[in-house]
Amino acid sequence: MKISIIALGALSLSVAVNAFNLAPFRHATSQTSSALYGKLWDKLGIEPDGMDVEPGWYVMNCVAGSEMDLLAQAKHVTKGFSTDLIEKIVVPTERKLRSHGKSQKVVEVKVRYPGYCFVKMRCCAETYEPLQELPLCRSWMAGTVNQKGYKKLPPAPICLSDEEVEKFRGLEEETEDMYKKYGEDYTGRGDSGEDLLAQYEGYEVDNMVKILTGNFKGEDGVVKRLKDGQIMVRLFTYGNINDQWFDPNQIRPMTDAEAMKGLGGPAAPVGQDDFDVSIGKKPRRSENSRSDLYNNATGGAGGRNRRQDRIARGEGGDIFGRSEQEIQQEEQNWRQFREEQRAEQQQRRGDQWGIKERSSWDSGDDAATMDADGKWKSGREMRRENNKREAQTVSDALEGDGNWDLFGSDTQESATSGEEDDFFNSLMSELSDNLEEKNEPSGGSKKNEDDEDDFFSSLMSELSDEEDSDSASTSKSSKETSFDDDDFFANLEADLSQSLSDDSNGSDQSNDDDDDFFASLEADISTSLEGDDSNDKNDDDFFSALETDTKDEEAPTTKPQAPVSQDYSSLKVAELKDLLKARGLKVSGKKTELIERLQQS
């Protein structure tokens, strides 16, 4: 077992060594190196060069940068060939000097034709197949690629022409001389390159030079690199950094006096006109002649007041080039502008024109506020929630589940009208309580009458106070308020008359008490309003209209008769609310609540 393992290892090691060192040359007479076993040369149809023909120069193609490696492989494979078949294999090279940093110089061996290896041979099957089999050989310089009927066949090689050979012969000799002098394995390491420094004589890195020819003629620059017989100069053209390569004869070193001035430019600033002329455009003579004519006509007096004109005249100014007169004029303009802005702001504060002003420190109606739940919300969100709540109330009222008393004829009442509504609601509740107490013994009628007198006296005092506070309001709002009061008292009188008609079996003394009540009410109102006729004119009209309505409506208004308790469910919500209004009861709630309220009354 151990012997078999050792034999297998030796076999694999021998295969690896042969693959690395490349197999030795196999004789063309016995076997070939082609993967097609001798059929490749026949399929290409190449005519072999005879022995009576001189060897020609053939070119192998490889990856750029691997020319020296291909040369080593080709020499290793063909080291057993006679000079009649392969005379020489050459890669033309030359020595180059380049700068590495500021002071260090490096010598390198450069290939003249990157990607090509030249072979002087007689092309036949014995020479073609071993060179074609090299790993770094990609193809041959030829004109035939992929013949008909075959795929991935290498091109048939073609030798160089006589003209091309004449160009190449000098390079071949230079290469042979270099290797004879420095050896076959010369790479440039350790070579100081003293003989190559002559081409860069007078030029060092970071020295200043002047361009002599080309598009950058007359400009100054700094030497940055020395490489391949050329010099890279860094130029500062119109504020931009530009690196350009020049031959040593296209530039010259600057003297010490010139270098002291630094990267100088023209003596005067270059304007657009000068630049246009420098690139070949025609000068604008018409404008110049016009300005010269104007100066000659005016005698040169009263020139322009531009900044460059003032500097030319020797006038001074601040850092912005402004004169004393310009500074004063600018300050005066700013003061006038600020006064105009201040006056405009004061005028806006005086008249709002229906627009609410907002400053940068106040967010206005959109300011964040805290709601009932303790959450911070913006004014816009609060208004949106209020609108949704009002819309829900309206929908509930239309469906019969809401309270119709929440909606009046005027949907946009002021704060004064809201306070009056609260007051009259309390009045209605007290009147309904008085009507319910009519069934009590007559002994308490006198006491109730005194309470009513006290109540209406307080009513008159509150009315007088409200009239005094509303004296500054417009006549239109007063008229609308009086109309609302007329509607309220008309409904009040109708409710009272209905309650009196329902209680027809009562005593006549209660009717007399009601008559005395309204008579005393009228007398008190007339007495309180005699003081100021000019301010209480609207109130006089209101109570006179109330008296007229009271006299005209002697007969009670017809109201729907209350059905029996078992028929309430057949009525509509509006009819149920009319019955509740006639009895002075609450009219809000659902239909079932309205029916229960009617049954309990």
mmCIF file of C-alpha atoms in Angstrom, residues 36-169:
data_model
loop_
_atom_site.group_PDB
_atom_site.id
_atom_site.type_symbol
_atom_site.label_atom_id
_atom_site.label_comp_id
_atom_site.label_asym_id
_atom_site.label_seq_id
_atom_site.Cartn_x
_atom_site.Cartn_y
_atom_site.Cartn_z
ATOM 1 C CA LEU A 36 -4.731 17.965 -33.110
ATOM 2 C CA TYR A 37 -1.721 15.613 -33.337
ATOM 3 C CA GLY A 38 -0.168 16.950 -36.521
ATOM 4 C CA LYS A 39 -3.392 17.899 -38.294
ATOM 5 C CA LEU A 40 -3.248 21.658 -37.464
ATOM 6 C CA TRP A 41 -0.499 22.422 -39.991
ATOM 7 C CA ASP A 42 -2.367 20.481 -42.659
ATOM 8 C CA LYS A 43 -5.709 22.210 -41.917
ATOM 9 C CA LEU A 44 -4.166 25.679 -42.102
ATOM 10 C CA GLY A 45 -2.698 24.920 -45.505
ATOM 11 C CA ILE A 46 0.529 26.858 -44.936
ATOM 12 C CA GLU A 47 3.249 26.492 -47.532
ATOM 13 C CA PRO A 48 6.605 25.827 -45.780
ATOM 14 C CA ASP A 49 9.669 27.927 -46.509
ATOM 15 C CA GLY A 50 12.332 26.032 -48.454
ATOM 16 C CA MET A 51 15.946 25.725 -47.434
ATOM 17 C CA ASP A 52 16.982 27.819 -50.430
ATOM 18 C CA VAL A 53 15.020 30.814 -49.075
ATOM 19 C CA GLU A 54 16.516 33.151 -46.485
ATOM 20 C CA PRO A 55 14.819 33.156 -43.072
ATOM 21 C CA GLY A 56 12.121 35.837 -42.644
ATOM 22 C CA TRP A 57 10.946 37.911 -39.691
ATOM 23 C CA TYR A 58 7.696 36.671 -38.132
ATOM 24 C CA VAL A 59 5.838 38.424 -35.277
ATOM 25 C CA MET A 60 4.128 36.673 -32.352
ATOM 26 C CA ASN A 61 1.425 38.528 -30.434
ATOM 27 C CA CYS A 62 1.119 38.430 -26.636
ATOM 28 C CA VAL A 63 -0.373 40.424 -23.773
ATOM 29 C CA ALA A 64 1.317 43.811 -23.329
ATOM 30 C CA GLY A 65 3.829 43.612 -20.501
ATOM 31 C CA SER A 66 4.606 39.910 -20.967
ATOM 32 C CA GLU A 67 7.015 40.274 -23.914
ATOM 33 C CA MET A 68 10.124 39.320 -21.927
ATOM 34 C CA ASP A 69 8.408 36.240 -20.478
ATOM 35 C CA LEU A 70 7.341 35.104 -23.954
ATOM 36 C CA LEU A 71 10.917 35.620 -25.122
ATOM 37 C CA ALA A 72 12.206 33.371 -22.328
ATOM 38 C CA GLN A 73 9.692 30.624 -23.154
ATOM 39 C CA ALA A 74 10.479 30.746 -26.876
ATOM 40 C CA LYS A 75 14.233 30.516 -26.245
ATOM 41 C CA HIS A 76 13.727 27.581 -23.884
ATOM 42 C CA VAL A 77 11.601 25.639 -26.391
ATOM 43 C CA THR A 78 13.877 26.310 -29.377
ATOM 44 C CA LYS A 79 17.255 25.909 -27.690
ATOM 45 C CA GLY A 80 17.807 22.598 -29.534
ATOM 46 C CA PHE A 81 16.906 23.982 -32.953
ATOM 47 C CA SER A 82 19.524 24.555 -35.607
ATOM 48 C CA THR A 83 20.175 28.053 -36.916
ATOM 49 C CA ASP A 84 18.850 26.955 -40.299
ATOM 50 C CA LEU A 85 15.333 26.702 -38.831
ATOM 51 C CA ILE A 86 15.318 29.480 -36.162
ATOM 52 C CA GLU A 87 18.076 32.046 -36.392
ATOM 53 C CA LYS A 88 17.146 34.416 -33.528
ATOM 54 C CA ILE A 89 14.269 35.557 -31.309
ATOM 55 C CA VAL A 90 14.307 39.267 -30.322
ATOM 56 C CA VAL A 91 12.238 41.724 -28.274
ATOM 57 C CA PRO A 92 13.505 45.275 -29.082
ATOM 58 C CA THR A 93 14.250 47.202 -25.866
ATOM 59 C CA GLU A 94 15.972 50.410 -24.789
ATOM 60 C CA ARG A 95 17.238 52.040 -21.603
ATOM 61 C CA LYS A 96 15.135 54.854 -20.132
ATOM 62 C CA LEU A 97 15.786 57.229 -17.260
ATOM 63 C CA ARG A 98 12.984 58.656 -15.120
ATOM 64 C CA SER A 99 12.771 60.708 -11.953
ATOM 65 C CA HIS A 100 11.513 59.151 -8.760
ATOM 66 C CA GLY A 101 10.728 61.962 -6.392
ATOM 67 C CA LYS A 102 12.713 65.175 -6.345
ATOM 68 C CA SER A 103 16.295 63.909 -6.395
ATOM 69 C CA GLN A 104 16.296 60.172 -7.199
ATOM 70 C CA LYS A 105 16.768 58.845 -10.754
ATOM 71 C CA VAL A 106 15.779 55.323 -11.889
ATOM 72 C CA VAL A 107 16.920 53.414 -15.023
ATOM 73 C CA GLU A 108 14.381 51.082 -16.663
ATOM 74 C CA VAL A 109 14.383 48.732 -19.652
ATOM 75 C CA LYS A 110 11.472 49.623 -21.916
ATOM 76 C CA VAL A 111 10.023 47.514 -24.751
ATOM 77 C CA ARG A 112 9.816 49.449 -27.988
ATOM 78 C CA TYR A 113 6.831 47.522 -29.361
ATOM 79 C CA PRO A 114 4.563 46.452 -26.501
ATOM 80 C CA GLY A 115 2.762 43.159 -27.139
ATOM 81 C CA TYR A 116 5.061 41.783 -29.878
ATOM 82 C CA CYS A 117 7.955 39.303 -30.056
ATOM 83 C CA PHE A 118 10.023 39.028 -33.281
ATOM 84 C CA VAL A 119 11.284 35.641 -34.577
ATOM 85 C CA LYS A 120 13.665 35.205 -37.521
ATOM 86 C CA MET A 121 13.013 31.680 -38.863
ATOM 87 C CA ARG A 122 11.911 29.486 -41.720
ATOM 88 C CA CYS A 123 8.206 28.808 -41.249
ATOM 89 C CA CYS A 124 7.476 25.077 -41.357
ATOM 90 C CA ALA A 125 5.678 22.489 -39.265
ATOM 91 C CA GLU A 126 8.754 21.888 -37.096
ATOM 92 C CA THR A 127 9.055 25.582 -36.098
ATOM 93 C CA TYR A 128 5.418 26.699 -36.136
ATOM 94 C CA GLU A 129 3.822 24.128 -33.846
ATOM 95 C CA PRO A 130 6.146 24.447 -30.787
ATOM 96 C CA LEU A 131 5.905 28.251 -30.861
ATOM 97 C CA GLN A 132 2.129 28.176 -31.343
ATOM 98 C CA GLU A 133 1.810 25.867 -28.341
ATOM 99 C CA LEU A 134 3.456 28.402 -25.955
ATOM 100 C CA PRO A 135 1.034 29.565 -23.206
ATOM 101 C CA LEU A 136 1.824 33.267 -23.671
ATOM 102 C CA CYS A 137 1.561 33.188 -27.475
ATOM 103 C CA ARG A 138 -1.860 34.504 -28.422
ATOM 104 C CA SER A 139 -1.601 34.605 -32.210
ATOM 105 C CA TRP A 140 0.617 35.543 -35.141
ATOM 106 C CA MET A 141 0.661 38.678 -37.231
ATOM 107 C CA ALA A 142 -1.239 37.425 -40.284
ATOM 108 C CA GLY A 143 -4.175 38.174 -42.545
ATOM 109 C CA THR A 144 -6.187 34.917 -42.361
ATOM 110 C CA VAL A 145 -8.362 34.210 -39.312
ATOM 111 C CA ASN A 146 -10.889 31.382 -38.832
ATOM 112 C CA GLN A 147 -10.934 29.694 -42.205
ATOM 113 C CA LYS A 148 -14.199 28.386 -43.649
ATOM 114 C CA GLY A 149 -15.390 25.170 -42.053
ATOM 115 C CA TYR A 150 -13.194 25.470 -38.951
ATOM 116 C CA LYS A 151 -13.577 27.322 -35.655
ATOM 117 C CA LYS A 152 -10.977 28.748 -33.279
ATOM 118 C CA LEU A 153 -8.076 28.073 -35.623
ATOM 119 C CA PRO A 154 -4.999 30.283 -35.177
ATOM 120 C CA PRO A 155 -4.158 32.599 -38.077
ATOM 121 C CA ALA A 156 -1.532 31.606 -40.597
ATOM 122 C CA PRO A 157 1.691 33.614 -40.001
ATOM 123 C CA ILE A 158 3.021 36.058 -42.610
ATOM 124 C CA CYS A 159 6.571 37.400 -42.656
ATOM 125 C CA LEU A 160 7.374 41.126 -42.610
ATOM 126 C CA SER A 161 7.946 43.031 -45.850
ATOM 127 C CA ASP A 162 11.313 44.467 -46.872
ATOM 128 C CA GLU A 163 10.317 48.036 -45.848
ATOM 129 C CA GLU A 164 9.292 46.894 -42.396
ATOM 130 C CA VAL A 165 12.497 44.895 -42.054
ATOM 131 C CA GLU A 166 14.589 47.992 -42.902
ATOM 132 C CA LYS A 167 12.912 49.893 -40.060
ATOM 133 C CA PHE A 168 13.452 47.032 -37.688
ATOM 134 C CA ARG A 169 17.086 46.247 -38.520
#
